[in-house]
Amino acid sequence: QVQVVESGGGLVQAGGSLRLSCTASGLTFADYHMSWFRQAPGKEREGVSCIDRRGTSTKYTPSVEGRFTISRDNAKNTVYLQMDSLKPEDTAMYYCAAGWIGAYCVLAEGFYNYWGQGTQVSVSS
């Protein structure tokens, strides 16, 4: 049974940092691209960042480029999202997803097979 579990969310002041972690089990982690999506209240879920299965290629949505960094440790079946210079508009539920489709990761929900339950990130002004 595949499980995807996020952790590391919380409440932080604007300008602060958080590091999210996501551990996947029940699958061959190194075969999967990994991504982070987020959904704010009243808004659609959006792709934030993704990293390919080898960790050699990454993508970011423009609003987080230069502030967020995605990385992975295949030996630990874990992907990370380092979030710096956080803004109130980053407030959302953050979801981790694993997908095996394609040679490179994409920020589109349909490419991901397994999802976590989410971790809440709240940024106060």
PDB file of C-alpha atoms in Angstrom:
ATOM      1  CA  GLN A   1       0.000   0.000   0.000  1.00  0.00           C
ATOM      2  CA  VAL A   2       1.409   3.351  -1.032  1.00  0.00           C
ATOM      3  CA  GLN A   3       1.536   6.086   1.591  1.00  0.00           C
ATOM      4  CA  VAL A   4       2.576   9.697   1.104  1.00  0.00           C
ATOM      5  CA  VAL A   5       2.947  11.704   4.295  1.00  0.00           C
ATOM      6  CA  GLU A   6       3.769  15.404   4.583  1.00  0.00           C
ATOM      7  CA  SER A   7       5.122  17.203   7.629  1.00  0.00           C
ATOM      8  CA  GLY A   8       6.692  20.509   8.609  1.00  0.00           C
ATOM      9  CA  GLY A   9       3.832  22.934   8.169  1.00  0.00           C
ATOM     10  CA  GLY A  10       2.993  25.587  10.724  1.00  0.00           C
ATOM     11  CA  LEU A  11       2.458  29.263  11.461  1.00  0.00           C
ATOM     12  CA  VAL A  12       5.240  31.687  10.611  1.00  0.00           C
ATOM     13  CA  GLN A  13       5.590  35.446  10.253  1.00  0.00           C
ATOM     14  CA  ALA A  14       6.097  37.046   6.870  1.00  0.00           C
ATOM     15  CA  GLY A  15       9.739  36.879   5.876  1.00  0.00           C
ATOM     16  CA  GLY A  16      10.275  33.663   7.808  1.00  0.00           C
ATOM     17  CA  SER A  17      11.122  30.159   6.655  1.00  0.00           C
ATOM     18  CA  LEU A  18       9.716  26.656   6.841  1.00  0.00           C
ATOM     19  CA  ARG A  19      10.908  23.322   5.493  1.00  0.00           C
ATOM     20  CA  LEU A  20       8.319  20.807   4.414  1.00  0.00           C
ATOM     21  CA  SER A  21       9.127  17.117   4.214  1.00  0.00           C
ATOM     22  CA  CYS A  22       7.301  14.339   2.405  1.00  0.00           C
ATOM     23  CA  THR A  23       8.029  10.652   2.826  1.00  0.00           C
ATOM     24  CA  ALA A  24       6.624   8.039   0.472  1.00  0.00           C
ATOM     25  CA  SER A  25       6.442   4.311   1.189  1.00  0.00           C
ATOM     26  CA  GLY A  26       5.117   1.286  -0.642  1.00  0.00           C
ATOM     27  CA  LEU A  27       6.684   2.321  -3.928  1.00  0.00           C
ATOM     28  CA  THR A  28      10.112   2.478  -5.537  1.00  0.00           C
ATOM     29  CA  PHE A  29      10.755   6.103  -4.686  1.00  0.00           C
ATOM     30  CA  ALA A  30      13.550   6.593  -7.219  1.00  0.00           C
ATOM     31  CA  ASP A  31      11.116   5.704 -10.045  1.00  0.00           C
ATOM     32  CA  TYR A  32       8.833   8.650  -9.249  1.00  0.00           C
ATOM     33  CA  HIS A  33       8.862  12.324  -9.964  1.00  0.00           C
ATOM     34  CA  MET A  34       7.828  14.264  -6.859  1.00  0.00           C
ATOM     35  CA  SER A  35       5.912  17.497  -6.591  1.00  0.00           C
ATOM     36  CA  TRP A  36       4.382  19.987  -4.207  1.00  0.00           C
ATOM     37  CA  PHE A  37       0.964  21.525  -4.840  1.00  0.00           C
ATOM     38  CA  ARG A  38      -0.957  23.981  -2.675  1.00  0.00           C
ATOM     39  CA  GLN A  39      -4.535  25.068  -2.257  1.00  0.00           C
ATOM     40  CA  ALA A  40      -5.634  28.262  -0.548  1.00  0.00           C
ATOM     41  CA  PRO A  41      -9.208  28.733   0.700  1.00  0.00           C
ATOM     42  CA  GLY A  42     -11.544  29.498  -2.186  1.00  0.00           C
ATOM     43  CA  LYS A  43      -8.878  28.866  -4.809  1.00  0.00           C
ATOM     44  CA  GLU A  44      -7.962  26.005  -7.097  1.00  0.00           C
ATOM     45  CA  ARG A  45      -5.031  23.760  -6.295  1.00  0.00           C
ATOM     46  CA  GLU A  46      -1.859  24.918  -8.027  1.00  0.00           C
ATOM     47  CA  GLY A  47       1.483  23.318  -8.701  1.00  0.00           C
ATOM     48  CA  VAL A  48       4.295  24.866  -6.669  1.00  0.00           C
ATOM     49  CA  SER A  49       7.392  22.863  -7.533  1.00  0.00           C
ATOM     50  CA  CYS A  50       8.481  19.489  -8.817  1.00  0.00           C
ATOM     51  CA  ILE A  51      11.674  17.454  -9.100  1.00  0.00           C
ATOM     52  CA  ASP A  52      12.395  14.605 -11.482  1.00  0.00           C
ATOM     53  CA  ARG A  53      13.110  11.075 -10.346  1.00  0.00           C
ATOM     54  CA  ARG A  54      16.882  11.516 -10.450  1.00  0.00           C
ATOM     55  CA  GLY A  55      16.842  14.939  -8.806  1.00  0.00           C
ATOM     56  CA  THR A  56      18.548  16.564 -11.801  1.00  0.00           C
ATOM     57  CA  SER A  57      15.671  18.735 -13.024  1.00  0.00           C
ATOM     58  CA  THR A  58      13.336  21.015 -11.081  1.00  0.00           C
ATOM     59  CA  LYS A  59      10.460  23.360 -11.887  1.00  0.00           C
ATOM     60  CA  TYR A  60       8.835  26.196  -9.934  1.00  0.00           C
ATOM     61  CA  THR A  61       5.742  28.269 -10.364  1.00  0.00           C
ATOM     62  CA  PRO A  62       6.819  31.901 -10.988  1.00  0.00           C
ATOM     63  CA  SER A  63       5.446  33.235  -7.694  1.00  0.00           C
ATOM     64  CA  VAL A  64       7.889  31.107  -5.659  1.00  0.00           C
ATOM     65  CA  GLU A  65      10.913  31.157  -7.967  1.00  0.00           C
ATOM     66  CA  GLY A  66      13.977  32.279  -6.011  1.00  0.00           C
ATOM     67  CA  ARG A  67      12.275  31.782  -2.630  1.00  0.00           C
ATOM     68  CA  PHE A  68      11.495  28.047  -2.556  1.00  0.00           C
ATOM     69  CA  THR A  69      13.899  25.165  -3.161  1.00  0.00           C
ATOM     70  CA  ILE A  70      12.885  21.573  -3.798  1.00  0.00           C
ATOM     71  CA  SER A  71      15.237  18.665  -3.175  1.00  0.00           C
ATOM     72  CA  ARG A  72      15.057  14.926  -2.626  1.00  0.00           C
ATOM     73  CA  ASP A  73      16.938  12.165  -0.873  1.00  0.00           C
ATOM     74  CA  ASN A  74      16.222   8.874  -2.613  1.00  0.00           C
ATOM     75  CA  ALA A  75      17.991   6.921   0.134  1.00  0.00           C
ATOM     76  CA  LYS A  76      15.425   8.266   2.619  1.00  0.00           C
ATOM     77  CA  ASN A  77      12.383   8.179   0.275  1.00  0.00           C
ATOM     78  CA  THR A  78      11.910  11.846   1.099  1.00  0.00           C
ATOM     79  CA  VAL A  79      11.371  15.077  -0.796  1.00  0.00           C
ATOM     80  CA  TYR A  80      11.784  18.504   0.785  1.00  0.00           C
ATOM     81  CA  LEU A  81      10.501  21.994   0.094  1.00  0.00           C
ATOM     82  CA  GLN A  82      12.580  24.749   1.677  1.00  0.00           C
ATOM     83  CA  MET A  83      10.450  27.881   1.795  1.00  0.00           C
ATOM     84  CA  ASP A  84      12.204  31.182   2.510  1.00  0.00           C
ATOM     85  CA  SER A  85      10.995  34.794   2.477  1.00  0.00           C
ATOM     86  CA  LEU A  86       7.467  33.588   3.058  1.00  0.00           C
ATOM     87  CA  LYS A  87       4.581  35.888   2.220  1.00  0.00           C
ATOM     88  CA  PRO A  88       0.965  35.909   3.463  1.00  0.00           C
ATOM     89  CA  GLU A  89      -0.114  34.806  -0.023  1.00  0.00           C
ATOM     90  CA  ASP A  90       1.827  31.558   0.498  1.00  0.00           C
ATOM     91  CA  THR A  91      -0.784  30.560   3.087  1.00  0.00           C
ATOM     92  CA  ALA A  92      -2.351  27.299   1.917  1.00  0.00           C
ATOM     93  CA  MET A  93      -2.609  23.567   2.445  1.00  0.00           C
ATOM     94  CA  TYR A  94       0.470  22.032   0.856  1.00  0.00           C
ATOM     95  CA  TYR A  95       0.225  18.607  -0.770  1.00  0.00           C
ATOM     96  CA  CYS A  96       2.947  16.227  -1.855  1.00  0.00           C
ATOM     97  CA  ALA A  97       2.420  13.984  -4.882  1.00  0.00           C
ATOM     98  CA  ALA A  98       4.288  11.166  -6.614  1.00  0.00           C
ATOM     99  CA  GLY A  99       4.008  10.353 -10.323  1.00  0.00           C
ATOM    100  CA  TRP A 100       5.836   8.098 -12.778  1.00  0.00           C
ATOM    101  CA  ILE A 101       4.604   9.495 -16.103  1.00  0.00           C
ATOM    102  CA  GLY A 102       7.094  11.012 -18.517  1.00  0.00           C
ATOM    103  CA  ALA A 103      10.797  11.689 -18.575  1.00  0.00           C
ATOM    104  CA  TYR A 104      10.564  14.945 -16.614  1.00  0.00           C
ATOM    105  CA  CYS A 105       8.263  16.295 -13.935  1.00  0.00           C
ATOM    106  CA  VAL A 106       5.445  18.680 -14.765  1.00  0.00           C
ATOM    107  CA  LEU A 107       3.265  20.897 -12.580  1.00  0.00           C
ATOM    108  CA  ALA A 108      -0.036  19.330 -13.571  1.00  0.00           C
ATOM    109  CA  GLU A 109      -2.203  17.247 -11.253  1.00  0.00           C
ATOM    110  CA  GLY A 110      -3.037  14.615 -13.850  1.00  0.00           C
ATOM    111  CA  PHE A 111       0.559  13.437 -13.995  1.00  0.00           C
ATOM    112  CA  TYR A 112       0.579  12.296 -10.361  1.00  0.00           C
ATOM    113  CA  ASN A 113      -0.643   8.964  -9.091  1.00  0.00           C
ATOM    114  CA  TYR A 114      -0.349   9.250  -5.320  1.00  0.00           C
ATOM    115  CA  TRP A 115      -1.142  12.139  -2.999  1.00  0.00           C
ATOM    116  CA  GLY A 116      -0.646  12.955   0.652  1.00  0.00           C
ATOM    117  CA  GLN A 117      -3.229  14.424   3.014  1.00  0.00           C
ATOM    118  CA  GLY A 118      -1.550  17.804   3.179  1.00  0.00           C
ATOM    119  CA  THR A 119       0.149  20.032   5.733  1.00  0.00           C
ATOM    120  CA  GLN A 120      -1.056  23.536   6.559  1.00  0.00           C
ATOM    121  CA  VAL A 121       1.211  26.542   6.075  1.00  0.00           C
ATOM    122  CA  SER A 122       0.023  29.855   7.479  1.00  0.00           C
ATOM    123  CA  VAL A 123       1.976  33.084   7.057  1.00  0.00           C
ATOM    124  CA  SER A 124       0.987  36.099   9.133  1.00  0.00           C
ATOM    125  CA  SER A 125       1.640  39.675   8.056  1.00  0.00           C
TER     126      SER A 125
END
